[in-house]
mmCIF file of C-alpha atoms and ligand atoms in Angstrom:
data_model
loop_
_atom_site.group_PDB
_atom_site.id
_atom_site.type_symbol
_atom_site.label_atom_id
_atom_site.label_comp_id
_atom_site.label_asym_id
_atom_site.label_seq_id
_atom_site.Cartn_x
_atom_site.Cartn_y
_atom_site.Cartn_z
ATOM 1 C CA UNK H 1 19.401 32.921 30.699
ATOM 2 C CA UNK H 2 22.692 32.413 32.567
ATOM 3 C CA UNK H 3 23.074 31.312 36.121
ATOM 4 C CA UNK H 4 25.169 29.188 38.396
ATOM 5 C CA UNK H 5 24.336 27.302 41.567
ATOM 6 C CA UNK H 6 26.688 26.509 44.421
ATOM 7 C CA UNK H 7 25.968 24.062 47.226
ATOM 8 C CA UNK H 8 27.834 21.870 49.716
ATOM 9 C CA UNK H 9 29.082 18.559 48.398
ATOM 10 C CA UNK H 10 26.468 16.809 50.552
ATOM 11 C CA UNK H 11 23.328 17.945 52.355
ATOM 12 C CA UNK H 12 22.038 15.381 54.840
ATOM 13 C CA UNK H 13 18.563 16.246 56.090
ATOM 14 C CA UNK H 14 16.178 14.625 58.525
ATOM 15 C CA UNK H 15 15.328 13.788 62.125
ATOM 16 C CA UNK H 16 18.261 11.872 63.598
ATOM 17 C CA UNK H 17 20.697 12.983 60.879
ATOM 18 C CA UNK H 18 23.106 14.043 63.649
ATOM 19 C CA UNK H 19 23.837 10.328 64.254
ATOM 20 C CA UNK H 20 25.908 10.318 61.062
ATOM 21 C CA UNK H 21 28.285 13.087 62.107
ATOM 22 C CA UNK H 22 30.915 10.853 63.753
ATOM 23 C CA UNK H 23 31.407 8.683 60.695
ATOM 24 C CA UNK H 24 31.377 11.709 58.387
ATOM 25 C CA UNK H 25 34.026 13.453 60.495
ATOM 26 C CA UNK H 26 36.244 10.361 60.634
ATOM 27 C CA UNK H 27 36.285 10.463 56.841
ATOM 28 C CA UNK H 28 38.194 13.755 56.997
ATOM 29 C CA UNK H 29 40.715 13.077 59.769
ATOM 30 C CA UNK H 30 41.426 12.346 63.419
ATOM 31 C CA UNK H 31 41.601 15.864 64.892
ATOM 32 C CA UNK H 32 38.656 18.248 64.812
ATOM 33 C CA UNK H 33 38.062 21.772 66.019
ATOM 34 C CA UNK H 34 34.430 21.903 67.150
ATOM 35 C CA UNK H 35 33.035 25.437 66.918
ATOM 36 C CA UNK H 36 29.927 26.093 68.962
ATOM 37 C CA UNK H 37 28.034 28.919 70.655
ATOM 38 C CA UNK H 38 28.034 30.210 74.192
ATOM 39 C CA UNK H 39 26.269 27.127 75.519
ATOM 40 C CA UNK H 40 28.843 24.381 75.025
ATOM 41 C CA UNK H 41 26.270 21.777 76.127
ATOM 42 C CA UNK H 42 24.598 22.199 72.739
ATOM 43 C CA UNK H 43 27.587 20.459 71.137
ATOM 44 C CA UNK H 44 27.398 17.450 73.488
ATOM 45 C CA UNK H 45 25.732 15.124 70.947
ATOM 46 C CA UNK H 46 28.407 16.016 68.376
ATOM 47 C CA UNK H 47 31.256 15.431 70.840
ATOM 48 C CA UNK H 48 29.769 12.068 71.743
ATOM 49 C CA UNK H 49 29.639 11.139 68.051
ATOM 50 C CA UNK H 50 33.255 12.163 67.485
ATOM 51 C CA UNK H 51 34.459 10.273 70.560
ATOM 52 C CA UNK H 52 32.726 7.108 69.402
ATOM 53 C CA UNK H 53 34.618 7.331 66.100
ATOM 54 C CA UNK H 54 38.003 8.106 67.686
ATOM 55 C CA UNK H 55 38.135 11.696 66.431
ATOM 56 C CA UNK H 56 39.874 13.975 68.954
ATOM 57 C CA UNK H 57 37.822 17.152 69.503
ATOM 58 C CA UNK H 58 38.847 20.557 70.806
ATOM 59 C CA UNK H 59 35.942 22.910 71.514
ATOM 60 C CA UNK H 60 36.051 26.580 70.512
ATOM 61 C CA UNK H 61 33.125 28.596 71.857
ATOM 62 C CA UNK H 62 31.868 31.728 70.093
ATOM 63 C CA UNK H 63 29.866 33.893 72.501
ATOM 64 C CA UNK H 64 27.515 36.110 70.503
ATOM 65 C CA UNK H 65 28.075 37.196 66.930
ATOM 66 C CA UNK H 66 31.520 36.412 65.539
ATOM 67 C CA UNK H 67 34.084 39.168 65.652
ATOM 68 C CA UNK H 68 37.245 39.699 63.644
ATOM 69 C CA UNK H 69 39.331 39.032 66.754
ATOM 70 C CA UNK H 70 37.324 35.944 67.746
ATOM 71 C CA UNK H 71 37.729 34.129 64.433
ATOM 72 C CA UNK H 72 41.420 35.022 64.411
ATOM 73 C CA UNK H 73 41.751 33.236 67.772
ATOM 74 C CA UNK H 74 39.749 30.279 66.496
ATOM 75 C CA UNK H 75 42.020 29.911 63.468
ATOM 76 C CA UNK H 76 45.099 30.056 65.693
ATOM 77 C CA UNK H 77 43.642 27.280 67.817
ATOM 78 C CA UNK H 78 42.900 25.157 64.731
ATOM 79 C CA UNK H 79 46.527 25.543 63.656
ATOM 80 C CA UNK H 80 47.804 24.793 67.175
ATOM 81 C CA UNK H 81 45.972 21.473 67.373
ATOM 82 C CA UNK H 82 46.767 20.674 63.701
ATOM 83 C CA UNK H 83 43.045 20.261 63.027
ATOM 84 C CA UNK H 84 42.208 18.202 59.970
ATOM 85 C CA UNK H 85 38.614 19.322 59.953
ATOM 86 C CA UNK H 86 36.188 21.755 61.556
ATOM 87 C CA UNK H 87 32.758 20.784 62.862
ATOM 88 C CA UNK H 88 30.350 23.663 63.511
ATOM 89 C CA UNK H 89 27.287 23.170 65.673
ATOM 90 C CA UNK H 90 24.968 26.035 66.614
ATOM 91 C CA UNK H 91 23.106 29.022 65.205
ATOM 92 C CA UNK H 92 24.250 31.297 62.415
ATOM 93 C CA UNK H 93 26.990 32.888 64.517
ATOM 94 C CA UNK H 94 29.087 29.790 65.264
ATOM 95 C CA UNK H 95 28.482 28.470 61.755
ATOM 96 C CA UNK H 96 29.733 31.704 60.198
ATOM 97 C CA UNK H 97 32.663 31.793 62.622
ATOM 98 C CA UNK H 98 33.587 28.229 61.648
ATOM 99 C CA UNK H 99 33.563 29.071 57.932
ATOM 100 C CA UNK H 100 35.994 31.911 58.535
ATOM 101 C CA UNK H 101 38.141 29.799 60.887
ATOM 102 C CA UNK H 102 38.354 26.895 58.402
ATOM 103 C CA UNK H 103 39.482 29.331 55.692
ATOM 104 C CA UNK H 104 41.997 31.214 57.837
ATOM 105 C CA UNK H 105 43.507 28.002 59.221
ATOM 106 C CA UNK H 106 44.832 27.036 55.787
ATOM 107 C CA UNK H 107 45.322 30.475 54.215
ATOM 108 C CA UNK H 108 46.968 32.246 57.150
ATOM 109 C CA UNK H 109 46.653 35.957 57.790
ATOM 110 C CA UNK H 110 43.889 37.849 59.546
ATOM 111 C CA UNK H 111 40.170 38.230 58.730
ATOM 112 C CA UNK H 112 40.686 41.840 57.604
ATOM 113 C CA UNK H 113 43.044 40.645 54.869
ATOM 114 C CA UNK H 114 40.085 38.978 53.179
ATOM 115 C CA UNK H 115 37.005 40.933 54.303
ATOM 116 C CA UNK H 116 34.819 43.000 51.991
ATOM 117 C CA UNK H 117 34.097 46.701 52.596
ATOM 118 C CA UNK H 118 36.199 47.192 55.752
ATOM 119 C CA UNK H 119 39.090 44.880 54.819
ATOM 120 C CA UNK H 120 41.534 44.354 51.981
ATOM 121 C CA UNK H 121 39.337 41.908 50.069
ATOM 122 C CA UNK H 122 42.151 39.537 49.095
ATOM 123 C CA UNK H 123 41.051 36.240 47.520
ATOM 124 C CA UNK H 124 41.465 33.031 49.541
ATOM 125 C CA UNK H 125 44.061 31.126 47.524
ATOM 126 C CA UNK H 126 43.938 27.786 49.335
ATOM 127 C CA UNK H 127 40.984 25.481 50.034
ATOM 128 C CA UNK H 128 39.530 25.687 53.564
ATOM 129 C CA UNK H 129 39.760 22.843 56.046
ATOM 130 C CA UNK H 130 36.804 20.504 55.427
ATOM 131 C CA UNK H 131 33.824 21.798 57.387
ATOM 132 C CA UNK H 132 30.747 19.924 58.603
ATOM 133 C CA UNK H 133 28.038 22.480 59.443
ATOM 134 C CA UNK H 134 25.185 21.500 61.763
ATOM 135 C CA UNK H 135 22.564 24.221 62.384
ATOM 136 C CA UNK H 136 20.661 24.159 65.675
ATOM 137 C CA UNK H 137 18.320 27.012 64.720
ATOM 138 C CA UNK H 138 16.070 27.346 61.676
ATOM 139 C CA UNK H 139 16.918 30.722 60.293
ATOM 140 C CA UNK H 140 20.169 31.736 58.714
ATOM 141 C CA UNK H 141 20.814 28.926 56.233
ATOM 142 C CA UNK H 142 24.490 29.542 56.979
ATOM 143 C CA UNK H 143 25.175 25.810 56.558
ATOM 144 C CA UNK H 144 24.991 26.173 52.770
ATOM 145 C CA UNK H 145 26.260 29.704 52.091
ATOM 146 C CA UNK H 146 29.737 30.887 51.143
ATOM 147 C CA UNK H 147 30.095 33.940 53.349
ATOM 148 C CA UNK H 148 30.752 34.619 57.012
ATOM 149 C CA UNK H 149 29.385 37.823 58.497
ATOM 150 C CA UNK H 150 31.903 39.204 60.987
ATOM 151 C CA UNK H 151 31.644 42.212 63.261
ATOM 152 C CA UNK H 152 34.507 44.624 63.411
ATOM 153 C CA UNK H 153 33.936 46.570 66.633
ATOM 154 C CA UNK H 154 36.509 49.209 65.637
ATOM 155 C CA UNK H 155 34.546 49.976 62.443
ATOM 156 C CA UNK H 156 31.108 49.538 64.089
ATOM 157 C CA UNK H 157 29.910 47.550 61.083
ATOM 158 C CA UNK H 158 29.429 43.992 59.932
ATOM 159 C CA UNK H 159 31.101 42.783 56.767
ATOM 160 C CA UNK H 160 31.703 39.444 55.112
ATOM 161 C CA UNK H 161 34.493 37.131 54.194
ATOM 162 C CA UNK H 162 33.195 35.478 51.027
ATOM 163 C CA UNK H 163 34.558 32.731 48.834
ATOM 164 C CA UNK H 164 33.374 29.632 47.032
ATOM 165 C CA UNK H 165 35.941 27.753 49.114
ATOM 166 C CA UNK H 166 34.033 28.740 52.285
ATOM 167 C CA UNK H 167 30.931 26.675 51.440
ATOM 168 C CA UNK H 168 30.788 23.903 54.071
ATOM 169 C CA UNK H 169 31.743 20.501 52.672
ATOM 170 C CA UNK H 170 28.770 18.795 54.364
ATOM 171 C CA UNK H 171 25.593 20.316 55.838
ATOM 172 C CA UNK H 172 23.801 18.099 58.359
ATOM 173 C CA UNK H 173 20.324 19.498 59.007
ATOM 174 C CA UNK H 174 18.514 17.685 61.786
ATOM 175 C CA UNK H 175 15.200 19.343 62.735
ATOM 176 C CA UNK H 176 15.222 17.563 66.120
ATOM 177 C CA UNK H 177 18.041 19.902 67.200
ATOM 178 C CA UNK H 178 15.582 22.821 67.059
ATOM 179 C CA UNK H 179 12.840 21.285 69.254
ATOM 180 C CA UNK H 180 14.157 22.933 72.427
ATOM 181 C CA UNK H 181 14.590 26.469 71.071
ATOM 182 C CA UNK H 182 12.757 29.089 73.155
ATOM 183 C CA UNK H 183 9.893 30.897 71.359
ATOM 184 C CA UNK H 184 11.810 34.190 71.060
ATOM 185 C CA UNK H 185 14.636 32.459 69.179
ATOM 186 C CA UNK H 186 12.183 30.494 67.035
ATOM 187 C CA UNK H 187 10.530 33.813 66.128
ATOM 188 C CA UNK H 188 13.599 35.849 65.265
ATOM 189 C CA UNK H 189 15.406 33.072 63.400
ATOM 190 C CA UNK H 190 12.203 32.027 61.616
ATOM 191 C CA UNK H 191 11.562 35.591 60.480
ATOM 192 C CA UNK H 192 15.129 35.726 59.160
ATOM 193 C CA UNK H 193 14.327 32.604 57.126
ATOM 194 C CA UNK H 194 11.177 34.281 55.825
ATOM 195 C CA UNK H 195 13.157 37.387 54.826
ATOM 196 C CA UNK H 196 15.778 35.228 53.124
ATOM 197 C CA UNK H 197 13.060 33.656 50.985
ATOM 198 C CA UNK H 198 11.290 36.932 50.099
ATOM 199 C CA UNK H 199 14.380 38.997 49.222
ATOM 200 C CA UNK H 200 16.007 36.516 46.790
ATOM 201 C CA UNK H 201 12.623 35.911 45.126
ATOM 202 C CA UNK H 202 12.208 39.593 44.225
ATOM 203 C CA UNK H 203 15.903 40.445 43.768
ATOM 204 C CA UNK H 204 17.593 41.553 40.558
ATOM 205 C CA UNK H 205 19.680 38.367 40.201
ATOM 206 C CA UNK H 206 17.103 35.679 40.647
ATOM 207 C CA UNK H 207 17.054 32.442 38.638
ATOM 208 C CA UNK H 208 14.546 29.599 38.147
ATOM 209 C CA UNK H 209 16.267 27.208 40.529
ATOM 210 C CA UNK H 210 16.222 29.789 43.316
ATOM 211 C CA UNK H 211 12.625 30.698 42.443
ATOM 212 C CA UNK H 212 11.509 27.120 42.956
ATOM 213 C CA UNK H 213 13.214 26.951 46.346
ATOM 214 C CA UNK H 214 11.710 30.282 47.417
ATOM 215 C CA UNK H 215 8.161 29.319 46.461
ATOM 216 C CA UNK H 216 8.470 26.014 48.275
ATOM 217 C CA UNK H 217 10.064 27.630 51.328
ATOM 218 C CA UNK H 218 7.541 30.477 51.577
ATOM 219 C CA UNK H 219 4.665 28.014 51.699
ATOM 220 C CA UNK H 220 6.348 26.116 54.507
ATOM 221 C CA UNK H 221 7.012 29.266 56.583
ATOM 222 C CA UNK H 222 3.425 30.361 56.049
ATOM 223 C CA UNK H 223 1.976 27.142 57.373
ATOM 224 C CA UNK H 224 4.493 26.348 60.119
ATOM 225 C CA UNK H 225 6.260 29.318 61.729
ATOM 226 C CA UNK H 226 3.393 30.186 64.071
ATOM 227 C CA UNK H 227 3.050 26.530 65.046
ATOM 228 C CA UNK H 228 6.805 26.063 65.647
ATOM 229 C CA UNK H 229 6.703 29.165 67.846
ATOM 230 C CA UNK H 230 3.716 28.065 69.945
ATOM 231 C CA UNK H 231 4.389 24.280 69.923
ATOM 232 C CA UNK H 232 8.154 23.829 69.870
ATOM 233 C CA UNK H 233 8.024 20.039 69.790
ATOM 234 C CA UNK H 234 5.734 19.827 66.767
ATOM 235 C CA UNK H 235 7.861 17.662 64.454
ATOM 236 C CA UNK H 236 6.116 18.660 61.230
ATOM 237 C CA UNK H 237 6.378 22.385 61.968
ATOM 238 C CA UNK H 238 10.049 22.128 62.944
ATOM 239 C CA UNK H 239 10.777 20.112 59.816
ATOM 240 C CA UNK H 240 9.105 22.771 57.659
ATOM 241 C CA UNK H 241 11.140 25.537 59.270
ATOM 242 C CA UNK H 242 14.420 23.604 58.949
ATOM 243 C CA UNK H 243 13.698 23.181 55.240
ATOM 244 C CA UNK H 244 12.670 26.821 54.852
ATOM 245 C CA UNK H 245 15.932 27.929 56.459
ATOM 246 C CA UNK H 246 17.952 25.606 54.220
ATOM 247 C CA UNK H 247 16.155 26.848 51.103
ATOM 248 C CA UNK H 248 16.660 30.459 52.162
ATOM 249 C CA UNK H 249 20.378 29.773 52.487
ATOM 250 C CA UNK H 250 20.528 28.325 48.975
ATOM 251 C CA UNK H 251 18.502 31.267 47.687
ATOM 252 C CA UNK H 252 20.595 34.049 49.188
ATOM 253 C CA UNK H 253 23.856 32.348 48.223
ATOM 254 C CA UNK H 254 22.803 31.840 44.617
ATOM 255 C CA UNK H 255 20.724 34.957 43.923
ATOM 256 C CA UNK H 256 21.028 37.814 46.387
ATOM 257 C CA UNK H 257 19.235 39.685 49.131
ATOM 258 C CA UNK H 258 17.978 43.270 49.281
ATOM 259 C CA UNK H 259 17.489 46.379 51.342
ATOM 260 C CA UNK H 260 16.317 44.500 54.462
ATOM 261 C CA UNK H 261 19.698 42.815 54.727
ATOM 262 C CA UNK H 262 21.506 45.979 53.676
ATOM 263 C CA UNK H 263 19.929 47.710 56.663
ATOM 264 C CA UNK H 264 20.186 44.783 59.072
ATOM 265 C CA UNK H 265 23.937 44.444 58.556
ATOM 266 C CA UNK H 266 24.423 48.117 59.385
ATOM 267 C CA UNK H 267 22.033 48.113 62.346
ATOM 268 C CA UNK H 268 23.533 44.879 63.683
ATOM 269 C CA UNK H 269 26.977 46.497 63.636
ATOM 270 C CA UNK H 270 25.754 49.520 65.628
ATOM 271 C CA UNK H 271 23.270 48.002 68.101
ATOM 272 C CA UNK H 272 22.875 44.764 70.023
ATOM 273 C CA UNK H 273 19.820 43.434 68.257
ATOM 274 C CA UNK H 274 18.808 39.927 67.106
ATOM 275 C CA UNK H 275 19.354 39.824 63.327
ATOM 276 C CA UNK H 276 15.976 38.218 62.657
ATOM 277 C CA UNK H 277 14.121 40.794 64.755
ATOM 278 C CA UNK H 278 15.748 43.619 62.782
ATOM 279 C CA UNK H 279 14.779 41.892 59.532
ATOM 280 C CA UNK H 280 11.198 41.388 60.711
ATOM 281 C CA UNK H 281 10.804 45.060 61.622
ATOM 282 C CA UNK H 282 12.047 46.185 58.209
ATOM 283 C CA UNK H 283 10.585 43.560 55.879
ATOM 284 C CA UNK H 284 7.004 44.846 55.450
ATOM 285 C CA UNK H 285 8.199 48.418 54.836
ATOM 286 C CA UNK H 286 10.901 47.369 52.361
ATOM 287 C CA UNK H 287 8.316 45.274 50.493
ATOM 288 C CA UNK H 288 5.883 48.204 50.299
ATOM 289 C CA UNK H 289 8.427 50.826 49.238
ATOM 290 C CA UNK H 290 10.167 48.500 46.735
ATOM 291 C CA UNK H 291 6.879 47.702 45.055
ATOM 292 C CA UNK H 292 5.878 51.371 44.855
ATOM 293 C CA UNK H 293 9.304 52.283 43.446
ATOM 294 C CA UNK H 294 9.030 49.525 40.832
ATOM 295 C CA UNK H 295 5.579 50.755 39.805
ATOM 296 C CA UNK H 296 6.819 54.346 39.560
ATOM 297 C CA UNK H 297 10.167 53.831 37.867
ATOM 298 C CA UNK H 298 10.160 50.361 36.295
ATOM 299 C CA UNK H 299 6.522 49.543 35.539
ATOM 300 C CA UNK H 300 7.525 46.874 32.991
ATOM 301 C CA UNK H 301 9.772 44.983 35.415
ATOM 302 C CA UNK H 302 8.612 41.395 35.862
ATOM 303 C CA UNK H 303 9.666 41.709 39.511
ATOM 304 C CA UNK H 304 6.666 43.910 40.397
ATOM 305 C CA UNK H 305 4.247 40.990 39.940
ATOM 306 C CA UNK H 306 6.300 38.903 42.337
ATOM 307 C CA UNK H 307 4.944 40.838 45.300
ATOM 308 C CA UNK H 308 1.481 39.460 44.473
ATOM 309 C CA UNK H 309 2.958 35.976 44.212
ATOM 310 C CA UNK H 310 4.589 36.336 47.633
ATOM 311 C CA UNK H 311 1.264 37.525 49.055
ATOM 312 C CA UNK H 312 -0.553 34.525 47.589
ATOM 313 C CA UNK H 313 2.008 32.047 48.905
ATOM 314 C CA UNK H 314 1.931 33.569 52.386
ATOM 315 C CA UNK H 315 -1.789 34.119 52.805
ATOM 316 C CA UNK H 316 -2.900 31.020 50.917
ATOM 317 C CA UNK H 317 -5.422 33.245 49.109
ATOM 318 C CA UNK H 318 -4.963 32.979 45.315
ATOM 319 C CA UNK H 319 -6.485 36.441 44.876
ATOM 320 C CA UNK H 320 -4.368 38.207 47.526
ATOM 321 C CA UNK H 321 -2.942 41.644 46.674
ATOM 322 C CA UNK H 322 0.616 42.750 47.347
ATOM 323 C CA UNK H 323 -0.715 44.949 50.171
ATOM 324 C CA UNK H 324 -2.242 41.911 51.842
ATOM 325 C CA UNK H 325 1.163 40.218 51.722
ATOM 326 C CA UNK H 326 2.767 43.210 53.420
ATOM 327 C CA UNK H 327 0.055 43.214 56.090
ATOM 328 C CA UNK H 328 0.476 39.448 56.647
ATOM 329 C CA UNK H 329 4.196 39.860 57.330
ATOM 330 C CA UNK H 330 3.639 42.803 59.694
ATOM 331 C CA UNK H 331 0.971 40.897 61.627
ATOM 332 C CA UNK H 332 3.167 37.794 61.939
ATOM 333 C CA UNK H 333 6.045 39.788 63.465
ATOM 334 C CA UNK H 334 3.588 41.413 65.878
ATOM 335 C CA UNK H 335 1.928 38.126 66.887
ATOM 336 C CA UNK H 336 5.310 36.481 67.489
ATOM 337 C CA UNK H 337 6.212 39.384 69.823
ATOM 338 C CA UNK H 338 9.390 40.330 68.003
ATOM 339 C CA UNK H 339 11.064 43.358 69.617
ATOM 340 C CA UNK H 340 10.835 46.595 67.629
ATOM 341 C CA UNK H 341 13.808 48.548 66.312
ATOM 342 C CA UNK H 342 13.070 51.183 68.940
ATOM 343 C CA UNK H 343 13.352 48.512 71.651
ATOM 344 C CA UNK H 344 16.801 47.664 70.232
ATOM 345 C CA UNK H 345 17.885 51.287 70.699
ATOM 346 C CA UNK H 346 17.374 52.655 67.171
ATOM 347 C CA UNK H 347 16.082 56.246 67.279
ATOM 348 C CA UNK H 348 15.078 58.827 64.673
ATOM 349 C CA UNK H 349 18.389 60.634 65.172
ATOM 350 C CA UNK H 350 20.255 57.551 63.855
ATOM 351 C CA UNK H 351 18.371 57.536 60.536
ATOM 352 C CA UNK H 352 20.829 59.615 58.418
ATOM 353 C CA UNK H 353 23.919 57.587 59.396
ATOM 354 C CA UNK H 354 22.181 54.216 58.977
ATOM 355 C CA UNK H 355 20.829 55.275 55.568
ATOM 356 C CA UNK H 356 24.273 56.398 54.358
ATOM 357 C CA UNK H 357 25.830 53.089 55.358
ATOM 358 C CA UNK H 358 22.954 50.916 54.109
ATOM 359 C CA UNK H 359 22.984 52.604 50.697
ATOM 360 C CA UNK H 360 26.467 51.196 50.021
ATOM 361 C CA UNK H 361 26.122 47.883 51.911
ATOM 362 C CA UNK H 362 26.711 44.721 49.867
ATOM 363 C CA UNK H 363 23.279 43.337 50.849
ATOM 364 C CA UNK H 364 21.523 46.280 49.206
ATOM 365 C CA UNK H 365 23.018 45.690 45.762
ATOM 366 C CA UNK H 366 20.588 42.959 44.727
ATOM 367 C CA UNK H 367 17.501 44.971 45.755
ATOM 368 C CA UNK H 368 14.933 44.818 42.907
ATOM 369 C CA UNK H 369 15.346 48.530 42.226
ATOM 370 C CA UNK H 370 17.845 51.115 43.413
ATOM 371 C CA UNK H 371 16.169 53.078 46.186
ATOM 372 C CA UNK H 372 16.784 56.765 46.780
ATOM 373 C CA UNK H 373 18.174 58.014 50.077
ATOM 374 C CA UNK H 374 14.694 59.461 50.747
ATOM 375 C CA UNK H 375 13.071 56.070 50.218
ATOM 376 C CA UNK H 376 15.610 54.348 52.473
ATOM 377 C CA UNK H 377 14.971 56.948 55.170
ATOM 378 C CA UNK H 378 11.202 56.490 54.780
ATOM 379 C CA UNK H 379 11.569 52.719 55.304
ATOM 380 C CA UNK H 380 13.689 53.171 58.389
ATOM 381 C CA UNK H 381 11.438 55.788 59.969
ATOM 382 C CA UNK H 382 8.406 53.544 59.425
ATOM 383 C CA UNK H 383 10.238 50.548 60.902
ATOM 384 C CA UNK H 384 11.210 52.412 64.086
HETATM 385 ZN ZN1 LIG M 401 19.409 37.182 57.363
#
């Protein structure tokens, strides 16, 4: 057995953890670029912390998912203010943007110089600016991963910048920051967390450390996502989901994902659709088709039995079948009123193009078994 595990230097978890951000930031320097989402108010507690510690803050707002042009502007601003550190506060989009900005600020150049698939894929030679990542949703796990998903509107696709040097230096995960999330955001981000625990657990690069995190995280999603959605201020449920998101981030960064994320990257580049909603629509169908393909073409693979394990962790029934796990996931997405792919604009006529792109997407490579174009098309048609 060979594996490696990458994580931030420090992970600080717990209600009220945000109170430590000022002192942590002051340890890196006196000038910070604060990257946040559309709603700048969300960063107010962070700005207050920085002010109290005498750290000058310049806010850079990322409206929507980060684009190649947007992170280029953010990096230019970091250079202009001679930022000594970057603090990211928000959902997966600002966190990913901040990882790219912190890397570009020291390495120079443009995102496309370093991006996979659509770019030139150059390595990042210099360390990034130190980054403190503070998630305000419980979904992406971006605070502990080493890639930034960027949209390139001219290519109509999403692709990553990826480097060990892009792992945030410190992740501060404070579940209290998620108490005010509206139910729709709790649902889509929570279902992303669920997907990011299922896919690494059944992927072709899994390892025992990731397995342990996935099992633990799946149990927490199973018992708490519905509650966090219906009772946003339930501290125990929010804590479970913050942990599940964190564990999903560790899992995807240190194992891999699968066809759900292969598809969701492509669909997210073509349509305006919440990432978690796209994942939720695809997950049950990818689970079902993957398991059938494993039974047909790799009956001895130890991964096939993992679909039963997922079902047992999710349903709480030690005798649950893989099919019951698939049904549990489908019912959860329905109960949480997640919009369908059709509602996001995906139609049957888009299937061939999406399948072609998803078949070569980086997310698809760790899928437990290589799926045929016919199987990918079957999944997509069922998910629409
Ligand atoms: Zn995801």
